[in-house]
Amino acid sequence: MLRTGFVGWRGMVGSVLMERMLQEKDFLGYEPLFFTTSNVGGTGPDIGLDIPPLKDAYELDLFSDLDVVVSCQGGDYTKEVYPKLRSAGWKGFWIDSASTLRMADDSIIVLDPVNRAVIDRGLSKGIKTYIGGNCTVSLMLMGLSGLFAQGLVEWISSMTYQSASGAGANNMKELIAQMVAIGGITQDMVKDPASTALEIDAMVSEELQSGSFPTEFFGAPLAASLIPWIDKAMESGQTKEEWKGFVETNKILQTTNPIPIDGICVRVGAMRCHSQGFTIKLNRDVPLDDLSEIIESGNDWVKIVPNDKETTLQELTPAAVGGTLIVPVGRLRKMILGPEYLAAFSCGDQLLWGAAEPIRRILKIVVQHLS
Ligand code: NAP
């Protein structure tokens, strides 16, 4: 029987992965083994099967007879363990949510509703390393895959509104702590019909700028504010998050003529849904109704939201989309820039399509390939 090792199953991405695998009854067809970097001998996740105690994720001998390793442990772990395993001759499949190996020559970035053909070619060529993409890139492609598949995209500028969860669990908690701090100081004024919005705003501003506002993880207020910087600086003046848009999109699609993708990535006070506003330069003028149909036919999860206020407020917000696999695309209209310029807005749960779901699905594909 195939043997699959899971590392990083209790982190944020790992726990969403476990949740989805249980929902989809995915723990079938192989023996699952669970690893830890912090609790050797402890109890693994409840997957409805008898599983052995947790094994040491740094004891590489334990990996030698594994057919597949799924890691959601993070880049430092991958950097340390993966090269040692490969140089020790391990020939199994490595599936990873960390970015470390995304741009390696012998890896494939996975998003099978969009690049199943690329994955299948990789499997038949003997490629053994399959990596989940950046959350924003994966969600952009889930929303716009129809346009890419029809070869309609000349370039895209993407302005993002990214949730706290993309920065990790501590950051999600810090966002709430910031909201609590603001709520705490203003609650009496908010209830008082005699107070003015300007008085409340002055209190909020003072709190945001006070040295005691909780900003340890974000480095700046996010609640009642935003942060137009995600990840580290690149020489191009982009942030690394912005840099990934071009390189990862073109690697996922394996384009022969790379499609320019660029924009500004901004952290906002949403919990787990990333949103993006797109300016799409089409390479020809296509009627808007046809573009809607092309986008909606891109995959089973994308959904067109009519460009009206009521439906937009009901269906095209992080609050409406969080916790679901639907990727709504709305605010579709031709821009006054010209008939080849399309505006669109999309939301998506970044812990699902942005992280755990492509990993869950590639594991299934690999298990089927090996069975
Ligand atoms: P995470 O929540 O920090 O979890 C990583 C590991 O930290 C866990 O597996 C666990 O390992 C350890 N850990 C320590 N204290 C913990 C605690 N209190 N609760 C849970 N785990 C704890 O990392 P993540 O956000 O899932 O990200 C994993 C990888 O996926 C990263 O490389 C990240 O860049 C990538 N990624 C993340 C996202 C995202 O939205 N967060 C999206 C796409 C890709 P032990 O059990 O061994 O102690």
Short mmCIF file of C-alpha atoms and ligand atoms in Angstrom, two decimals:
data_model
loop_
_atom_site.label_atom_id
_atom_site.label_comp_id
_atom_site.label_asym_id
_atom_site.label_seq_id
_atom_site.Cartn_x
_atom_site.Cartn_y
_atom_site.Cartn_z
CA MET A 1 0.00 0.00 0.00
CA LEU A 2 1.16 3.57 -0.74
CA ARG A 3 2.50 5.51 2.22
CA THR A 4 1.93 9.25 2.54
CA GLY A 5 3.52 11.46 5.18
CA PHE A 6 1.92 14.72 6.32
CA VAL A 7 4.06 17.48 7.82
CA GLY A 8 2.53 20.78 8.95
CA TRP A 9 -0.99 19.35 9.29
CA ARG A 10 -1.85 21.47 12.38
CA GLY A 11 -0.87 24.89 10.99
CA MET A 12 -3.40 27.16 9.35
CA VAL A 13 -3.09 25.74 5.83
CA GLY A 14 -2.62 22.21 7.21
CA SER A 15 -5.76 22.32 9.33
CA VAL A 16 -7.88 23.59 6.43
CA LEU A 17 -6.35 20.78 4.35
CA MET A 18 -7.29 18.18 7.01
CA GLU A 19 -10.82 19.62 7.22
CA ARG A 20 -11.30 19.44 3.43
CA MET A 21 -9.78 15.95 3.19
CA LEU A 22 -12.20 14.71 5.86
CA GLN A 23 -15.16 16.36 4.11
CA GLU A 24 -14.18 14.74 0.81
CA LYS A 25 -13.27 11.36 2.41
CA ASP A 26 -9.78 11.61 0.93
CA PHE A 27 -7.89 9.42 3.42
CA LEU A 28 -8.39 6.39 1.22
CA GLY A 29 -6.03 4.34 -0.93
CA TYR A 30 -2.89 4.92 1.14
CA GLU A 31 -1.50 4.68 4.64
CA PRO A 32 -1.30 8.19 6.18
CA LEU A 33 1.52 8.99 8.62
CA PHE A 34 1.76 12.24 10.53
CA PHE A 35 4.89 14.14 11.47
CA THR A 36 5.65 16.98 13.85
CA THR A 37 8.47 19.40 14.55
CA SER A 38 7.32 19.99 18.14
CA ASN A 39 5.47 17.03 19.66
CA VAL A 40 7.09 13.68 18.78
CA GLY A 41 5.02 10.77 20.14
CA GLY A 42 1.93 12.98 20.47
CA THR A 43 -1.47 12.33 18.98
CA GLY A 44 -2.14 13.13 15.32
CA PRO A 45 -5.32 14.59 13.87
CA ASP A 46 -8.65 12.81 14.19
CA ILE A 47 -9.18 11.43 10.69
CA GLY A 48 -11.49 8.59 11.70
CA LEU A 49 -8.70 6.00 11.35
CA ASP A 50 -6.21 4.47 13.75
CA ILE A 51 -2.94 6.28 13.16
CA PRO A 52 0.41 5.81 14.88
CA PRO A 53 1.82 8.49 17.22
CA LEU A 54 3.42 11.56 15.64
CA LYS A 55 6.86 11.02 14.14
CA ASP A 56 9.83 13.36 14.07
CA ALA A 57 9.70 15.52 10.93
CA TYR A 58 13.50 15.98 11.05
CA GLU A 59 14.32 12.25 11.19
CA LEU A 60 14.88 11.79 7.51
CA ASP A 61 15.33 8.00 7.66
CA LEU A 62 11.60 7.83 8.41
CA PHE A 63 10.88 9.32 4.98
CA SER A 64 12.88 6.82 2.95
CA ASP A 65 9.97 4.44 2.30
CA LEU A 66 7.30 7.13 1.83
CA ASP A 67 5.80 7.42 -1.64
CA VAL A 68 4.46 10.93 -1.04
CA VAL A 69 5.23 13.73 1.43
CA VAL A 70 2.74 16.59 1.87
CA SER A 71 4.27 19.57 3.67
CA CYS A 72 2.36 22.63 4.89
CA GLN A 73 5.08 23.30 7.44
CA GLY A 74 6.62 26.37 5.83
CA GLY A 75 9.61 27.47 3.78
CA ASP A 76 12.30 27.05 6.44
CA TYR A 77 11.37 23.40 6.87
CA THR A 78 11.36 22.79 3.11
CA LYS A 79 14.74 24.53 2.72
CA GLU A 80 16.27 22.34 5.38
CA VAL A 81 14.72 18.96 4.61
CA TYR A 82 13.97 18.74 0.88
CA PRO A 83 17.54 19.00 -0.50
CA LYS A 84 18.80 16.47 2.05
CA LEU A 85 16.05 14.01 1.13
CA ARG A 86 16.68 14.32 -2.60
CA SER A 87 20.44 14.10 -2.22
CA ALA A 88 19.97 10.97 -0.12
CA GLY A 89 18.26 9.48 -3.18
CA TRP A 90 14.62 9.75 -2.09
CA LYS A 91 12.47 9.48 -5.24
CA GLY A 92 9.00 10.09 -3.79
CA PHE A 93 6.51 12.84 -4.63
CA TRP A 94 6.94 16.08 -2.67
CA ILE A 95 3.80 18.23 -2.39
CA ASP A 96 4.26 21.57 -0.64
CA SER A 97 2.37 24.77 0.18
CA ALA A 98 5.55 26.81 0.81
CA SER A 99 6.99 29.05 -1.89
CA THR A 100 10.57 27.72 -1.59
CA LEU A 101 10.44 25.34 -4.57
CA ARG A 102 7.85 27.13 -6.72
CA MET A 103 10.29 28.55 -9.24
CA ALA A 104 12.62 25.51 -9.29
CA ASP A 105 13.18 24.08 -12.78
CA ASP A 106 12.01 20.63 -11.77
CA SER A 107 8.80 21.68 -9.99
CA ILE A 108 5.27 22.34 -11.16
CA ILE A 109 3.00 24.94 -9.56
CA VAL A 110 -0.37 23.24 -9.17
CA LEU A 111 -3.84 24.61 -9.78
CA ASP A 112 -5.48 21.74 -11.57
CA PRO A 113 -8.76 23.41 -12.65
CA VAL A 114 -6.49 25.76 -14.59
CA ASN A 115 -3.36 23.75 -15.47
CA ARG A 116 -4.34 20.07 -15.37
CA ALA A 117 -2.66 19.54 -18.75
CA VAL A 118 0.61 20.96 -17.37
CA ILE A 119 0.34 18.63 -14.35
CA ASP A 120 -0.39 15.59 -16.52
CA ARG A 121 2.60 16.39 -18.73
CA GLY A 122 4.73 16.72 -15.60
CA LEU A 123 3.57 13.35 -14.28
CA SER A 124 4.29 11.63 -17.56
CA LYS A 125 7.76 13.23 -17.70
CA GLY A 126 8.51 11.90 -14.20
CA ILE A 127 8.43 15.23 -12.33
CA LYS A 128 8.08 14.53 -8.61
CA THR A 129 7.74 18.01 -7.03
CA TYR A 130 4.33 19.75 -7.00
CA ILE A 131 3.89 23.08 -5.24
CA GLY A 132 0.81 25.15 -4.40
CA GLY A 133 0.88 28.66 -5.88
CA ASN A 134 0.74 32.05 -4.22
CA CYS A 135 -2.79 32.66 -2.88
CA THR A 136 -3.41 35.86 -4.85
CA VAL A 137 -2.12 34.37 -8.09
CA SER A 138 -4.19 31.19 -7.68
CA LEU A 139 -7.35 33.19 -6.93
CA MET A 140 -6.76 35.50 -9.92
CA LEU A 141 -6.39 32.49 -12.19
CA MET A 142 -9.46 30.75 -10.75
CA GLY A 143 -11.46 33.90 -11.50
CA LEU A 144 -10.08 34.66 -14.96
CA SER A 145 -9.06 31.22 -16.29
CA GLY A 146 -11.62 31.41 -19.10
CA LEU A 147 -9.98 34.53 -20.54
CA PHE A 148 -6.51 32.97 -20.36
CA ALA A 149 -7.75 29.71 -21.93
CA GLN A 150 -9.18 31.68 -24.89
CA GLY A 151 -5.88 33.52 -25.32
CA LEU A 152 -7.61 36.87 -24.82
CA VAL A 153 -5.29 38.44 -22.23
CA GLU A 154 -2.61 40.88 -23.41
CA TRP A 155 -1.78 42.07 -19.89
CA ILE A 156 -3.40 42.53 -16.48
CA SER A 157 -2.97 45.09 -13.75
CA SER A 158 -4.22 43.72 -10.46
CA MET A 159 -4.85 45.88 -7.40
CA THR A 160 -5.30 43.59 -4.43
CA TYR A 161 -7.15 43.80 -1.12
CA GLN A 162 -5.59 40.94 0.83
CA SER A 163 -6.84 39.46 4.06
CA ALA A 164 -5.04 39.05 7.37
CA SER A 165 -4.96 35.23 7.09
CA GLY A 166 -2.42 35.45 4.27
CA ALA A 167 0.07 36.72 6.86
CA GLY A 168 -0.56 33.86 9.30
CA ALA A 169 -2.53 32.98 12.41
CA ASN A 170 -0.86 35.52 14.69
CA ASN A 171 -1.72 38.30 12.27
CA MET A 172 -5.37 37.24 12.15
CA LYS A 173 -5.45 37.46 15.93
CA GLU A 174 -3.73 40.82 15.89
CA LEU A 175 -6.34 42.24 13.50
CA ILE A 176 -9.06 41.23 15.97
CA ALA A 177 -7.03 42.66 18.87
CA GLN A 178 -6.83 45.95 16.98
CA MET A 179 -10.61 45.90 16.40
CA VAL A 180 -11.18 45.16 20.08
CA ALA A 181 -8.91 48.06 21.08
CA ILE A 182 -10.83 50.48 18.86
CA GLY A 183 -14.20 49.09 20.00
CA GLY A 184 -13.17 49.33 23.64
CA ILE A 185 -12.33 53.02 23.63
CA THR A 186 -15.25 54.12 21.45
CA GLN A 187 -18.14 51.97 22.59
CA ASP A 188 -19.69 54.54 24.94
CA MET A 189 -19.44 57.30 22.33
CA VAL A 190 -20.89 55.05 19.61
CA LYS A 191 -23.95 54.37 21.83
CA ASP A 192 -24.34 58.05 22.77
CA PRO A 193 -26.75 59.75 20.29
CA ALA A 194 -25.19 63.12 21.21
CA SER A 195 -21.65 62.16 20.15
CA THR A 196 -20.43 63.14 16.68
CA ALA A 197 -18.62 61.03 14.12
CA LEU A 198 -15.74 63.53 14.18
CA GLU A 199 -15.30 63.11 17.93
CA ILE A 200 -15.23 59.33 17.53
CA ASP A 201 -12.80 59.63 14.62
CA ALA A 202 -10.46 61.77 16.74
CA MET A 203 -10.44 59.06 19.43
CA VAL A 204 -9.77 56.34 16.86
CA SER A 205 -6.94 58.34 15.25
CA GLU A 206 -5.36 58.95 18.62
CA GLU A 207 -5.57 55.22 19.43
CA LEU A 208 -4.07 54.21 16.05
CA GLN A 209 -1.15 56.56 16.57
CA SER A 210 -0.62 55.76 20.25
CA GLY A 211 2.37 53.60 21.06
CA SER A 212 0.11 51.05 22.79
CA PHE A 213 -1.95 49.94 19.75
CA PRO A 214 -1.19 46.23 19.05
CA THR A 215 1.03 46.16 15.92
CA GLU A 216 3.66 43.55 16.80
CA PHE A 217 2.94 41.30 13.79
CA PHE A 218 1.73 43.72 11.09
CA GLY A 219 4.09 46.52 12.10
CA ALA A 220 1.28 49.08 11.56
CA PRO A 221 -2.45 49.47 12.23
CA LEU A 222 -4.61 47.39 9.87
CA ALA A 223 -8.04 47.84 11.52
CA ALA A 224 -9.42 51.24 10.47
CA SER A 225 -6.46 51.46 8.09
CA LEU A 226 -4.63 49.41 5.44
CA ILE A 227 -1.04 48.46 4.63
CA PRO A 228 0.17 48.89 1.02
CA TRP A 229 3.14 46.54 1.41
CA ILE A 230 3.21 42.71 1.54
CA ASP A 231 6.42 40.68 1.89
CA LYS A 232 9.92 41.92 1.18
CA ALA A 233 11.27 44.47 -1.32
CA MET A 234 12.51 43.43 -4.77
CA GLU A 235 15.05 45.41 -6.81
CA SER A 236 12.31 46.27 -9.33
CA GLY A 237 10.53 48.38 -6.71
CA GLN A 238 7.81 45.73 -6.48
CA THR A 239 7.16 43.84 -3.29
CA LYS A 240 7.77 40.10 -3.54
CA GLU A 241 3.98 39.55 -3.46
CA GLU A 242 3.66 41.78 -6.55
CA TRP A 243 6.62 40.06 -8.25
CA LYS A 244 4.92 36.67 -7.89
CA GLY A 245 1.97 37.78 -10.05
CA PHE A 246 4.00 37.69 -13.28
CA VAL A 247 6.41 34.83 -12.61
CA GLU A 248 3.96 32.41 -11.04
CA THR A 249 1.11 33.04 -13.47
CA ASN A 250 3.35 32.35 -16.42
CA LYS A 251 4.84 29.27 -14.80
CA ILE A 252 1.40 27.88 -13.88
CA LEU A 253 0.16 28.40 -17.44
CA GLN A 254 3.56 27.52 -19.00
CA THR A 255 3.10 30.36 -21.47
CA THR A 256 5.49 30.57 -24.41
CA ASN A 257 5.06 34.36 -24.63
CA PRO A 258 4.90 35.56 -21.01
CA ILE A 259 1.82 37.66 -20.19
CA PRO A 260 2.65 40.80 -18.15
CA ILE A 261 0.85 40.87 -14.79
CA ASP A 262 1.62 43.65 -12.32
CA GLY A 263 -0.08 45.82 -9.74
CA ILE A 264 -0.03 46.88 -6.12
CA CYS A 265 -0.73 44.42 -3.32
CA VAL A 266 -2.44 45.83 -0.26
CA ARG A 267 -3.29 44.23 3.09
CA VAL A 268 -6.79 45.14 4.31
CA GLY A 269 -8.82 44.21 7.36
CA ALA A 270 -10.60 41.18 5.84
CA MET A 271 -10.18 37.88 7.68
CA ARG A 272 -9.59 35.12 5.09
CA CYS A 273 -10.79 36.35 1.70
CA HIS A 274 -8.53 38.12 -0.76
CA SER A 275 -10.14 40.50 -3.25
CA GLN A 276 -8.66 41.95 -6.42
CA GLY A 277 -9.62 44.72 -8.81
CA PHE A 278 -8.42 44.03 -12.34
CA THR A 279 -7.71 46.16 -15.37
CA ILE A 280 -7.51 43.61 -18.17
CA LYS A 281 -6.11 44.58 -21.54
CA LEU A 282 -7.68 42.22 -24.06
CA ASN A 283 -5.92 41.58 -27.33
CA ARG A 284 -9.13 42.25 -29.24
CA ASP A 285 -12.52 43.84 -28.71
CA VAL A 286 -14.96 41.15 -27.53
CA PRO A 287 -18.59 41.98 -26.58
CA LEU A 288 -19.16 42.14 -22.81
CA ASP A 289 -21.82 39.38 -22.82
CA ASP A 290 -19.39 37.04 -24.57
CA LEU A 291 -16.68 37.90 -22.04
CA SER A 292 -19.08 37.07 -19.17
CA GLU A 293 -19.79 33.67 -20.70
CA ILE A 294 -16.11 33.00 -21.34
CA ILE A 295 -15.21 33.86 -17.73
CA GLU A 296 -18.04 31.77 -16.28
CA SER A 297 -17.11 28.75 -18.39
CA GLY A 298 -13.50 28.89 -17.11
CA ASN A 299 -14.04 26.31 -14.35
CA ASP A 300 -16.73 24.89 -12.06
CA TRP A 301 -16.15 27.39 -9.23
CA VAL A 302 -16.10 30.79 -10.91
CA LYS A 303 -19.41 32.63 -10.87
CA ILE A 304 -20.38 35.87 -12.62
CA VAL A 305 -22.00 38.46 -10.39
CA PRO A 306 -24.19 40.91 -12.31
CA ASN A 307 -22.89 44.47 -12.22
CA ASP A 308 -25.60 45.91 -9.97
CA LYS A 309 -25.39 47.21 -6.43
CA GLU A 310 -27.76 44.76 -4.75
CA THR A 311 -26.13 41.58 -6.08
CA THR A 312 -22.64 42.98 -5.61
CA LEU A 313 -23.31 43.68 -1.93
CA GLN A 314 -24.85 40.24 -1.46
CA GLU A 315 -22.37 38.12 -3.40
CA LEU A 316 -19.10 39.96 -4.11
CA THR A 317 -17.63 40.66 -0.68
CA PRO A 318 -15.23 38.80 1.60
CA ALA A 319 -18.07 38.48 4.11
CA ALA A 320 -20.20 36.60 1.55
CA VAL A 321 -17.43 34.42 0.12
CA GLY A 322 -15.32 33.37 3.17
CA GLY A 323 -15.47 29.63 3.88
CA THR A 324 -16.72 28.73 0.39
CA LEU A 325 -15.01 27.51 -2.77
CA ILE A 326 -16.93 29.90 -5.02
CA VAL A 327 -14.84 32.52 -6.82
CA PRO A 328 -17.24 35.30 -7.82
CA VAL A 329 -16.22 37.74 -10.54
CA GLY A 330 -18.23 40.94 -10.87
CA ARG A 331 -18.12 44.67 -11.61
CA LEU A 332 -17.49 43.57 -15.20
CA ARG A 333 -17.59 46.45 -17.62
CA LYS A 334 -15.70 47.90 -20.54
CA MET A 335 -13.57 50.80 -19.33
CA ILE A 336 -13.56 54.28 -20.82
CA LEU A 337 -9.91 53.61 -21.69
CA GLY A 338 -11.13 51.79 -24.80
CA PRO A 339 -13.13 48.73 -25.97
CA GLU A 340 -10.24 46.36 -25.28
CA TYR A 341 -10.02 47.34 -21.61
CA LEU A 342 -12.11 45.25 -19.22
CA ALA A 343 -12.66 46.04 -15.51
CA ALA A 344 -13.42 43.18 -13.12
CA PHE A 345 -13.44 42.52 -9.38
CA SER A 346 -13.08 39.16 -7.69
CA CYS A 347 -13.06 37.63 -4.18
CA GLY A 348 -11.91 34.24 -2.99
CA ASP A 349 -11.18 32.33 0.20
CA GLN A 350 -7.40 32.37 0.32
CA LEU A 351 -7.16 29.43 2.73
CA LEU A 352 -9.18 27.25 0.32
CA TRP A 353 -8.31 27.94 -3.37
CA GLY A 354 -5.42 30.14 -2.23
CA ALA A 355 -3.72 27.43 -0.18
CA ALA A 356 -5.22 24.09 0.91
CA GLU A 357 -7.49 23.09 -2.00
CA PRO A 358 -4.86 22.86 -4.76
CA ILE A 359 -2.74 20.76 -2.35
CA ARG A 360 -5.67 18.44 -1.54
CA ARG A 361 -6.42 17.98 -5.23
CA ILE A 362 -2.82 17.33 -6.35
CA LEU A 363 -2.48 14.69 -3.64
CA LYS A 364 -5.53 12.92 -5.09
CA ILE A 365 -4.10 13.20 -8.61
CA VAL A 366 -0.71 11.82 -7.48
CA VAL A 367 -2.33 8.95 -5.55
CA GLN A 368 -4.40 8.04 -8.62
CA HIS A 369 -1.27 8.26 -10.78
CA LEU A 370 0.60 5.90 -8.44
CA SER A 371 -2.26 3.43 -7.92
P1 NAP B 1 1.48 28.05 10.36
O1 NAP B 1 0.04 28.23 10.70
O2 NAP B 1 2.47 28.93 11.03
O3 NAP B 1 1.86 26.51 10.67
C1 NAP B 1 3.14 25.96 10.41
C2 NAP B 1 3.58 25.06 11.57
O4 NAP B 1 3.81 25.82 12.74
C3 NAP B 1 2.57 24.05 12.03
O5 NAP B 1 2.54 22.95 11.17
C4 NAP B 1 3.11 23.67 13.41
O6 NAP B 1 4.12 22.68 13.27
C5 NAP B 1 3.76 24.94 13.87
N1 NAP B 1 3.03 25.61 14.97
C6 NAP B 1 3.62 26.25 16.01
N2 NAP B 1 2.70 26.77 16.83
C7 NAP B 1 1.50 26.47 16.32
C8 NAP B 1 0.17 26.72 16.74
N3 NAP B 1 -0.10 27.43 17.86
N4 NAP B 1 -0.85 26.25 16.00
C9 NAP B 1 -0.61 25.57 14.87
N5 NAP B 1 0.63 25.28 14.44
C10 NAP B 1 1.69 25.74 15.13
O7 NAP B 1 1.74 28.20 8.80
P2 NAP B 1 0.67 28.34 7.60
O8 NAP B 1 0.10 29.70 7.59
O9 NAP B 1 -0.25 27.15 7.65
O10 NAP B 1 1.64 28.24 6.33
C11 NAP B 1 2.32 27.05 5.98
C12 NAP B 1 3.03 27.28 4.66
O11 NAP B 1 2.07 27.50 3.62
C13 NAP B 1 3.94 28.51 4.62
O12 NAP B 1 5.08 28.24 3.85
C14 NAP B 1 3.12 29.56 3.95
O13 NAP B 1 3.92 30.53 3.29
C15 NAP B 1 2.37 28.71 2.94
N6 NAP B 1 1.14 29.33 2.50
C16 NAP B 1 0.35 29.91 3.43
C17 NAP B 1 -0.82 30.51 3.04
C18 NAP B 1 -1.69 31.17 4.08
O14 NAP B 1 -2.68 31.70 3.71
N7 NAP B 1 -1.38 31.14 5.37
C19 NAP B 1 -1.22 30.46 1.71
C20 NAP B 1 -0.42 29.80 0.77
C21 NAP B 1 0.76 29.23 1.20
P3 NAP B 1 4.28 21.48 14.32
O15 NAP B 1 2.96 20.79 14.43
O16 NAP B 1 5.33 20.63 13.71
O17 NAP B 1 4.68 22.13 15.60
#
